[in-house]
Short mmCIF file of C-alpha atoms in Angstrom, two decimals:
data_model
loop_
_atom_site.label_atom_id
_atom_site.label_comp_id
_atom_site.label_asym_id
_atom_site.label_seq_id
_atom_site.Cartn_x
_atom_site.Cartn_y
_atom_site.Cartn_z
CA MET A 553 32.49 -24.23 13.62
CA LEU A 554 33.62 -21.26 11.58
CA ALA A 555 34.38 -17.98 13.34
CA GLN A 556 32.00 -15.14 12.60
CA ASN A 557 34.50 -13.19 10.53
CA LYS A 558 35.09 -16.24 8.33
CA LEU A 559 31.53 -16.46 7.12
CA MET A 560 31.30 -15.79 3.39
CA LEU A 561 28.55 -14.56 1.13
CA GLY A 562 26.95 -17.54 -0.56
CA GLN A 563 27.93 -19.89 2.25
CA THR A 564 25.27 -22.41 3.31
CA LEU A 565 24.60 -22.58 7.04
CA PRO A 566 23.66 -25.75 8.91
CA PRO A 567 19.96 -26.26 9.69
CA LEU A 568 18.45 -23.38 11.69
CA THR A 569 15.08 -23.12 13.44
CA VAL A 570 12.94 -20.03 12.80
CA GLU A 571 11.93 -18.53 16.16
CA THR A 572 9.67 -15.62 15.22
CA LEU A 573 8.72 -13.23 12.42
CA VAL A 574 9.89 -9.61 12.30
CA ASN A 575 8.89 -6.32 10.69
CA GLY A 576 9.53 -6.68 6.99
CA GLY A 577 8.12 -10.21 6.97
CA ALA A 578 11.27 -12.31 7.39
CA GLY A 579 11.75 -15.12 9.86
CA LEU A 580 14.36 -14.79 12.59
CA ALA A 581 16.81 -17.57 13.48
CA ARG A 582 20.18 -17.52 15.24
CA TYR A 583 23.65 -18.74 14.33
CA GLU A 584 26.74 -18.43 16.53
CA GLY A 585 25.36 -15.50 18.49
CA ARG A 586 24.09 -13.57 15.52
CA VAL A 587 20.55 -13.01 14.32
CA VAL A 588 19.76 -14.43 10.88
CA PHE A 589 16.88 -12.92 8.88
CA ILE A 590 15.37 -15.44 6.44
CA PRO A 591 12.50 -14.34 4.16
CA HIS A 592 9.67 -16.71 3.19
CA THR A 593 9.88 -18.75 6.35
CA CYS A 594 7.41 -19.73 9.04
CA VAL A 595 7.85 -19.99 12.82
CA GLY A 596 8.97 -23.55 13.51
CA ASP A 597 10.55 -24.11 10.08
CA VAL A 598 13.92 -25.86 10.16
CA VAL A 599 15.84 -24.63 7.12
CA LYS A 600 19.19 -24.61 5.43
CA CYS A 601 19.93 -21.17 4.09
CA ARG A 602 22.58 -19.35 2.07
CA ILE A 603 24.10 -16.07 3.31
CA THR A 604 23.18 -13.04 1.18
CA LYS A 605 24.36 -10.28 3.54
CA ASN A 606 27.01 -10.45 6.26
CA LYS A 607 26.94 -7.71 8.89
CA LYS A 608 28.64 -7.51 12.28
CA LYS A 609 25.46 -8.12 14.29
CA PHE A 610 23.23 -9.96 11.83
CA LEU A 611 23.07 -12.04 8.69
CA GLU A 612 20.53 -12.10 5.90
CA ALA A 613 20.00 -15.41 4.15
CA LYS A 614 17.92 -17.15 1.51
CA VAL A 615 16.26 -20.52 1.99
CA CYS A 616 17.89 -23.26 -0.05
CA GLU A 617 16.20 -26.24 1.66
CA ILE A 618 13.31 -26.69 4.07
CA VAL A 619 14.61 -29.53 6.22
CA ARG A 620 11.43 -29.75 8.30
CA PRO A 621 8.42 -27.51 7.61
CA ALA A 622 6.46 -25.93 10.44
CA SER A 623 3.02 -27.37 11.12
CA ALA A 624 1.45 -24.02 10.19
CA ARG A 625 3.10 -23.81 6.76
CA ARG A 626 0.89 -24.19 3.69
CA GLN A 627 1.67 -24.71 0.01
CA PRO A 628 1.68 -21.29 -1.75
CA PHE A 629 -1.08 -20.89 -4.29
CA CYS A 630 1.24 -19.25 -6.83
CA SER A 631 4.08 -21.17 -8.45
CA VAL A 632 6.50 -18.19 -8.22
CA ALA A 633 5.69 -17.21 -4.63
CA GLY A 634 8.99 -16.68 -2.84
CA ASP A 635 10.72 -15.78 -6.07
CA CYS A 636 8.47 -12.90 -7.10
CA GLY A 637 8.67 -9.71 -5.03
CA GLY A 638 4.91 -9.14 -4.97
CA CYS A 639 4.05 -11.48 -2.06
CA GLN A 640 6.01 -12.52 1.01
CA TRP A 641 3.53 -14.59 3.02
CA GLN A 642 1.64 -16.93 0.68
CA HIS A 643 3.14 -19.83 2.64
CA LEU A 644 1.24 -18.67 5.75
CA PRO A 645 -2.47 -19.51 6.16
CA TYR A 646 -4.55 -16.34 6.26
CA SER A 647 -5.24 -16.72 9.97
CA GLU A 648 -1.47 -16.81 10.59
CA GLN A 649 -0.96 -13.71 8.46
CA LEU A 650 -3.54 -11.84 10.54
CA TYR A 651 -1.97 -13.04 13.80
CA TRP A 652 1.49 -11.82 12.85
CA LYS A 653 0.34 -8.52 11.39
CA GLU A 654 -1.56 -7.72 14.58
CA LYS A 655 1.30 -8.89 16.81
CA LEU A 656 4.01 -6.95 14.97
CA PHE A 657 1.82 -3.85 14.86
CA ARG A 658 1.02 -4.16 18.57
CA ASP A 659 4.69 -4.70 19.49
CA SER A 660 5.81 -1.65 17.50
CA LEU A 661 3.37 0.71 19.23
CA MET A 662 3.87 -0.76 22.70
CA HIS A 663 7.66 -0.64 22.53
CA GLN A 664 8.13 2.66 20.71
CA CYS A 665 5.18 4.66 22.09
CA ALA A 666 4.56 2.97 25.46
CA VAL A 667 0.94 2.39 24.40
CA ASP A 668 -1.22 0.21 26.65
CA SER A 669 -2.00 -3.11 24.99
CA ASP A 670 -5.76 -2.72 25.51
CA LYS A 671 -5.77 0.41 23.32
CA ILE A 672 -4.61 -1.61 20.32
CA LEU A 673 -7.71 -3.27 18.90
CA PRO A 674 -7.96 -6.55 16.95
CA ILE A 675 -7.03 -6.46 13.28
CA ILE A 676 -9.83 -6.00 10.75
CA PRO A 677 -9.51 -8.79 8.15
CA THR A 678 -10.61 -8.71 4.53
CA SER A 679 -13.35 -11.04 3.32
CA ASN A 680 -11.25 -12.16 0.34
CA GLU A 681 -7.53 -12.87 0.55
CA TRP A 682 -7.26 -13.32 -3.26
CA GLY A 683 -8.06 -11.15 -6.26
CA TYR A 684 -8.22 -7.94 -4.23
CA ARG A 685 -5.74 -5.72 -6.06
CA SER A 686 -7.51 -3.18 -8.25
CA ARG A 687 -4.31 -1.43 -9.30
CA VAL A 688 -0.96 -2.91 -10.29
CA GLN A 689 2.29 -2.06 -12.10
CA ILE A 690 3.41 -4.90 -14.35
CA LYS A 691 7.11 -5.00 -15.32
CA CYS A 692 7.92 -6.08 -18.87
CA HIS A 693 10.90 -7.42 -20.79
CA ASN A 694 11.24 -8.76 -24.31
CA THR A 695 13.11 -12.06 -24.63
CA ALA A 696 13.93 -14.58 -27.31
CA THR A 697 10.92 -16.62 -26.21
CA GLY A 698 8.46 -13.73 -26.19
CA PHE A 699 7.21 -10.70 -24.28
CA THR A 700 7.64 -11.35 -20.55
CA THR A 701 5.35 -9.75 -17.97
CA GLY A 702 5.69 -10.01 -14.21
CA PHE A 703 7.22 -8.46 -11.11
CA TYR A 704 10.75 -7.76 -9.96
CA ARG A 705 12.57 -10.39 -7.94
CA PRO A 706 13.21 -8.97 -4.42
CA LYS A 707 16.09 -6.47 -4.28
CA SER A 708 16.74 -6.72 -8.02
CA HIS A 709 15.52 -5.56 -11.42
CA GLN A 710 15.20 -9.11 -12.73
CA ILE A 711 11.65 -9.84 -13.82
CA VAL A 712 9.94 -13.01 -12.62
CA SER A 713 7.56 -14.03 -15.39
CA ILE A 714 3.89 -14.56 -14.55
CA GLN A 715 0.97 -15.60 -16.73
CA GLU A 716 -1.51 -14.46 -14.11
CA CYS A 717 -1.34 -13.22 -10.53
CA PRO A 718 -3.72 -14.59 -7.85
CA ILE A 719 -3.88 -11.36 -5.84
CA ILE A 720 -4.92 -9.04 -8.69
CA ALA A 721 -8.52 -8.75 -9.88
CA SER A 722 -9.61 -11.37 -12.42
CA GLU A 723 -10.48 -8.62 -14.93
CA LEU A 724 -6.87 -7.43 -14.82
CA ASN A 725 -5.48 -10.94 -15.34
CA ILE A 726 -7.63 -11.24 -18.47
CA LEU A 727 -6.53 -7.82 -19.72
CA LEU A 728 -2.85 -8.59 -19.02
CA ASN A 729 -3.06 -11.79 -21.08
CA GLN A 730 -4.68 -9.91 -23.98
CA LEU A 731 -2.00 -7.20 -23.92
CA ARG A 732 0.83 -9.72 -23.71
CA CYS A 733 -0.51 -11.64 -26.71
CA ALA A 734 -0.94 -8.42 -28.70
CA ILE A 735 2.54 -7.04 -27.96
CA THR A 736 4.68 -10.19 -28.17
CA SER A 737 6.58 -10.68 -31.45
CA THR A 738 6.00 -7.04 -32.44
CA SER A 739 8.66 -4.41 -33.01
CA PHE A 740 7.31 -2.47 -30.01
CA ALA A 741 8.04 -5.16 -27.41
CA ASP A 742 11.66 -4.07 -26.81
CA ASP A 743 10.54 -0.57 -25.80
CA ILE A 744 7.75 -1.35 -23.31
CA PRO A 745 9.19 -1.66 -19.76
CA GLN A 746 5.94 -1.37 -17.81
CA ILE A 747 2.15 -1.61 -18.05
CA ASP A 748 -0.12 -0.08 -15.39
CA LEU A 749 -3.49 -1.80 -14.94
CA ASN A 750 -6.57 -0.53 -13.07
CA VAL A 751 -10.11 -1.73 -12.45
CA ASP A 752 -12.78 0.28 -10.64
CA ASP A 753 -15.92 -0.49 -8.66
CA TYR A 754 -17.93 -0.71 -11.90
CA ASN A 755 -15.53 -3.29 -13.42
CA CYS A 756 -14.19 -0.72 -15.90
CA CYS A 757 -10.54 -1.41 -16.73
CA SER A 758 -7.67 0.72 -17.98
CA ALA A 759 -4.13 0.04 -19.16
CA VAL A 760 -1.29 2.54 -19.41
CA ILE A 761 1.49 1.26 -21.68
CA HIS A 762 4.87 2.85 -20.94
CA TYR A 763 6.60 3.17 -24.31
CA PHE A 764 10.19 4.36 -24.79
CA GLY A 765 10.24 3.91 -28.57
CA TYR A 766 9.77 6.50 -31.31
CA ASP A 767 6.84 5.17 -33.33
CA ILE A 768 3.89 6.03 -31.09
CA ALA A 769 1.59 6.36 -34.09
CA ALA A 770 2.25 2.79 -35.25
CA LEU A 771 1.87 1.41 -31.71
CA SER A 772 -1.42 3.28 -31.39
CA ILE A 773 -2.76 1.79 -34.60
CA MET A 774 -1.77 -1.72 -33.54
CA LEU A 775 -3.41 -1.41 -30.10
CA LYS A 776 -6.61 0.12 -31.50
CA ARG A 777 -6.87 -2.71 -34.00
CA GLU A 778 -7.10 -5.24 -31.15
CA ASN A 779 -10.42 -3.74 -29.92
CA PHE A 780 -9.68 -4.06 -26.20
CA SER A 781 -12.68 -3.55 -23.93
CA ALA A 782 -10.47 -1.52 -21.56
CA ALA A 783 -9.49 2.13 -21.85
CA LEU A 784 -5.99 2.32 -23.35
CA PHE A 785 -3.27 4.91 -22.85
CA ILE A 786 0.35 5.39 -23.88
CA LYS A 787 2.84 7.10 -21.58
CA SER A 788 6.03 8.20 -23.33
CA PRO A 789 9.00 10.38 -22.26
CA SER A 790 8.56 12.29 -25.51
CA GLU A 791 5.00 13.33 -24.61
CA LYS A 792 4.02 15.73 -21.82
CA LYS A 793 0.65 14.07 -21.27
CA ILE A 794 -0.60 10.50 -21.28
CA LEU A 795 -2.02 9.77 -24.73
CA ASN A 796 -5.60 8.49 -24.60
CA LEU A 797 -6.10 5.87 -27.34
CA SER A 798 -9.58 4.69 -26.39
CA GLY A 799 -12.09 4.63 -23.57
CA ASN A 800 -12.78 6.91 -20.63
CA SER A 801 -9.87 8.56 -18.81
CA THR A 802 -11.69 8.40 -15.46
CA LEU A 803 -12.43 5.52 -13.12
CA GLN A 804 -14.83 5.46 -10.16
CA ILE A 805 -14.93 4.02 -6.67
CA VAL A 806 -17.88 3.94 -4.27
CA VAL A 807 -17.84 4.84 -0.57
CA ASP A 808 -20.30 5.61 2.24
CA GLN A 809 -24.08 5.08 2.51
CA PRO A 810 -26.01 6.35 0.67
CA PRO A 811 -23.28 5.78 -1.93
CA ILE A 812 -20.88 8.50 -2.99
CA SER A 813 -19.25 7.81 -6.37
CA LEU A 814 -15.73 9.21 -6.54
CA LYS A 815 -14.11 9.73 -9.92
CA TYR A 816 -10.35 9.72 -10.38
CA THR A 817 -8.18 10.02 -13.44
CA VAL A 818 -6.11 7.16 -14.81
CA GLY A 819 -2.65 7.44 -13.27
CA SER A 820 -3.91 9.09 -10.07
CA PHE A 821 -3.79 7.47 -6.65
CA ALA A 822 -6.56 5.22 -5.37
CA GLN A 823 -6.41 2.52 -2.72
CA ILE A 824 -5.63 -0.89 -4.21
CA ASN A 825 -8.18 -2.79 -2.10
CA LEU A 826 -11.54 -1.18 -2.83
CA GLU A 827 -13.52 -3.34 -0.40
CA GLN A 828 -11.20 -2.51 2.51
CA ASN A 829 -11.14 1.14 1.50
CA ARG A 830 -14.88 1.25 2.22
CA VAL A 831 -14.17 -0.37 5.59
CA MET A 832 -11.62 2.36 6.31
CA VAL A 833 -14.01 5.16 5.35
CA ASP A 834 -16.68 3.68 7.64
CA LYS A 835 -14.11 3.40 10.45
CA VAL A 836 -13.09 7.05 10.09
CA LEU A 837 -16.75 8.10 10.31
CA GLU A 838 -17.27 5.90 13.37
CA LEU A 839 -14.21 7.32 15.18
CA ALA A 840 -15.01 10.93 14.27
CA GLU A 841 -18.42 10.87 16.02
CA LEU A 842 -19.46 14.10 14.28
CA ASP A 843 -22.63 15.94 15.30
CA GLY A 844 -22.71 18.51 12.49
CA SER A 845 -21.01 21.36 14.34
CA GLU A 846 -17.37 20.52 13.61
CA LYS A 847 -14.78 21.95 11.28
CA VAL A 848 -12.62 19.14 9.84
CA LEU A 849 -9.19 19.36 8.23
CA ASP A 850 -8.34 16.46 5.88
CA LEU A 851 -4.64 16.27 5.02
CA PHE A 852 -3.35 14.24 2.05
CA CYS A 853 -7.00 14.23 0.99
CA GLY A 854 -6.52 12.90 -2.56
CA MET A 855 -9.77 12.73 -4.53
CA GLY A 856 -11.92 13.27 -1.42
CA ASN A 857 -12.01 9.67 -0.19
CA PHE A 858 -12.52 10.76 3.44
CA SER A 859 -13.36 14.46 2.93
CA LEU A 860 -16.67 13.99 1.16
CA PRO A 861 -18.17 11.35 3.51
CA LEU A 862 -17.02 13.49 6.47
CA SER A 863 -18.60 16.61 4.98
CA ARG A 864 -22.04 14.95 5.11
CA ARG A 865 -21.71 14.86 8.90
CA ALA A 866 -19.61 17.96 9.69
CA LYS A 867 -20.29 21.67 9.51
CA TYR A 868 -17.37 22.22 7.15
CA VAL A 869 -14.43 20.25 5.71
CA VAL A 870 -11.18 21.57 4.23
CA GLY A 871 -8.93 19.24 2.25
CA PHE A 872 -5.26 19.72 1.38
CA GLU A 873 -3.40 17.72 -1.26
CA GLU A 874 -0.08 18.15 -3.06
CA SER A 875 -1.27 16.55 -6.31
CA ALA A 876 -2.95 19.09 -8.59
CA ALA A 877 -4.74 16.32 -10.53
CA SER A 878 -6.18 14.83 -7.33
CA ILE A 879 -7.38 18.21 -6.04
CA ASN A 880 -9.07 18.95 -9.35
CA THR A 881 -10.79 15.55 -9.16
CA ALA A 882 -11.81 16.16 -5.54
CA ARG A 883 -13.49 19.43 -6.51
CA ILE A 884 -15.34 17.69 -9.34
CA ASN A 885 -16.44 14.89 -6.98
CA GLY A 886 -17.83 17.43 -4.55
CA ARG A 887 -19.91 19.08 -7.28
CA LEU A 888 -21.11 15.78 -8.80
CA ASN A 889 -22.30 14.56 -5.40
CA GLY A 890 -23.97 17.87 -4.52
CA ILE A 891 -21.72 18.48 -1.52
CA GLU A 892 -21.10 22.17 -0.89
CA ASN A 893 -19.66 22.42 2.63
CA VAL A 894 -16.18 21.33 1.54
CA GLU A 895 -13.23 23.19 0.09
CA PHE A 896 -10.09 21.72 -1.48
CA TYR A 897 -6.65 23.34 -1.71
CA HIS A 898 -3.70 22.38 -3.89
CA GLN A 899 -1.08 22.64 -1.18
CA SER A 900 1.29 20.49 0.85
CA ALA A 901 0.05 19.21 4.20
CA GLU A 902 2.97 21.00 5.81
CA GLY A 903 1.74 24.39 6.94
CA ALA A 904 -1.94 23.52 6.39
CA LEU A 905 -2.81 23.81 10.07
CA ASP A 906 -1.51 27.38 10.18
CA CYS A 907 -3.60 28.25 7.11
CA CYS A 908 -6.78 26.98 8.80
CA LYS A 909 -5.96 28.59 12.13
CA SER A 910 -6.42 32.08 10.71
CA ASN A 911 -10.11 31.25 10.28
CA LYS A 912 -10.87 28.80 13.07
CA GLN A 913 -8.92 25.96 14.63
CA PRO A 914 -10.29 22.63 13.32
CA ASP A 915 -12.04 20.29 15.75
CA LEU A 916 -10.71 17.22 13.92
CA VAL A 917 -7.67 16.57 11.77
CA VAL A 918 -7.67 13.48 9.55
CA LEU A 919 -4.45 12.54 7.79
CA ASP A 920 -3.52 9.70 5.45
CA PRO A 921 0.14 10.29 4.54
CA PRO A 922 2.46 8.19 2.35
CA ARG A 923 4.81 5.59 3.85
CA SER A 924 7.25 8.31 4.90
CA GLY A 925 4.69 9.52 7.46
CA ALA A 926 4.04 13.13 8.46
CA PHE A 927 6.50 14.20 11.14
CA ALA A 928 6.34 17.88 10.12
CA THR A 929 2.58 17.78 10.71
CA MET A 930 3.14 16.21 14.14
CA LYS A 931 5.17 19.25 15.15
CA GLU A 932 2.37 21.54 13.97
CA LEU A 933 -0.21 19.52 15.92
CA VAL A 934 1.85 19.94 19.08
CA ALA A 935 2.38 23.66 18.48
CA SER A 936 -1.37 24.16 17.80
CA PRO A 937 -3.26 21.27 19.45
CA VAL A 938 -6.62 20.11 18.12
CA LYS A 939 -9.31 18.17 19.95
CA GLN A 940 -9.13 15.03 17.83
CA VAL A 941 -6.71 13.45 15.34
CA ILE A 942 -7.37 10.41 13.18
CA TYR A 943 -4.13 9.12 11.68
CA VAL A 944 -4.48 6.62 8.82
CA SER A 945 -1.15 4.90 8.16
CA CYS A 946 0.27 2.34 5.75
CA ASP A 947 3.60 1.94 7.60
CA PRO A 948 3.72 0.90 11.29
CA GLN A 949 7.29 2.15 11.75
CA THR A 950 6.76 5.73 10.62
CA LEU A 951 3.40 5.70 12.43
CA ALA A 952 5.12 4.73 15.70
CA ARG A 953 7.70 7.51 15.20
CA ASP A 954 4.96 10.11 14.62
CA LEU A 955 2.65 8.91 17.41
CA LYS A 956 5.50 8.90 19.92
CA TYR A 957 5.96 12.62 19.34
CA LEU A 958 2.25 13.30 19.90
CA VAL A 959 1.82 11.15 23.03
CA ASN A 960 4.99 12.62 24.53
CA ASN A 961 3.54 16.10 24.02
CA GLY A 962 0.11 15.92 25.57
CA TYR A 963 -2.03 13.83 23.22
CA GLU A 964 -3.83 10.74 24.51
CA LEU A 965 -3.97 7.70 22.26
CA ILE A 966 -7.55 6.43 22.48
CA SER A 967 -7.36 3.47 20.10
CA SER A 968 -5.32 2.07 17.24
CA THR A 969 -6.67 -0.55 14.84
CA PRO A 970 -4.64 -2.53 12.28
CA ILE A 971 -6.48 -3.18 9.02
CA ASP A 972 -5.49 -5.83 6.50
CA MET A 973 -5.46 -4.15 3.10
CA PHE A 974 -2.77 -6.39 1.59
CA PRO A 975 -3.23 -10.15 2.12
CA GLN A 976 -0.26 -12.38 1.21
CA THR A 977 2.14 -9.57 2.18
CA TYR A 978 3.49 -8.29 5.51
CA HIS A 979 2.13 -4.77 4.85
CA CYS A 980 -0.41 -3.42 7.31
CA GLU A 981 -2.73 -0.42 7.22
CA SER A 982 -3.99 1.11 10.46
CA MET A 983 -6.18 3.81 11.95
CA THR A 984 -5.36 5.62 15.20
CA LEU A 985 -7.53 8.03 17.20
CA LEU A 986 -5.90 10.62 19.49
CA ARG A 987 -7.39 13.36 21.65
CA TYR A 988 -5.93 16.45 23.24
CA PRO A 989 -7.40 17.34 26.65
CA CYS A 990 -9.17 20.69 26.61
#
């Protein structure tokens, strides 16, 4: 056997057995005392793999042969699964995906925050593991054989070509095919690196074509001539604003009962799984248990996804958001839905608690930060405790870091629930309720 320091990048290891899955979605095997992380594997797989990274305590490797597949392994639905960077777990049956998401989430909180296992609730699945993505960025590249559309290969900028993607909405697959056919073999194809596609709850679609060329007028004429049913936009470094070629610049999602219709502008943030977003809104309302007397602070409030449903049940809601476009949309959504007991501020979440404190300390803080989490807000919540906190997270690791600070400084974790927003991937959304003893 080769000594550890003799292992070379590109070297193929003898057959290894995958023992478990880890955060990030890879399988874990062992070779000569070192951990080997192998993406796109299943517990029980026996694989030959090629070394892609050689560190002192671990190796990263890529499967080059499945010697003996695990009994749980399934054939991926997509022909480029494992090559494309969009999905990591198509080879796992959906029940297995749910099991591992819940287990990895549970392990992270138990180990990093010393949370009791019974406070981590079962994962909430989606009713449809396919066709759920309502928003997607398609990477593009012009080749000798035509205009290629797809996604980056993991850890690279090489585009894996796709004709259609099984996890994006069917309306977007149709629109992508129409755009690809229109752009291929034209003089514009070399200068289009990306197309952003969206579909809303009313099946209205939009496409933003990123164009780095100089003949926007000619591209506009060509696209208009195709008579797409979707709203079309061009985003160019030479233009300060997105150019609207056709269609409405706003999309709409629906939440709560009776329904609240939330508008948002093309290019603004909205959750990619609209069905599960409604589940999340309902879960926030359930956890909040509002009786109409509370003041609520909603941080990272976006277009009012949580703020407006909460305002129907609270005395008053204040939302803070760093994006000026989102705050403007939130204000419009409040007016359109006849909701008056809510106020939105264009301001970072950091410092928001101090701003509210001058009036009255909120009874509930809801926050839905980006993947980086909200550690600065955790410090503010410890300095000025509130009765209840609902933390919506899309990253279990930064969530565990933030929750650890709260539970070590007087907050009690009541419950934490993983939510599957992203089937076929290892990503996991969650919702955690904390209380501070009065």
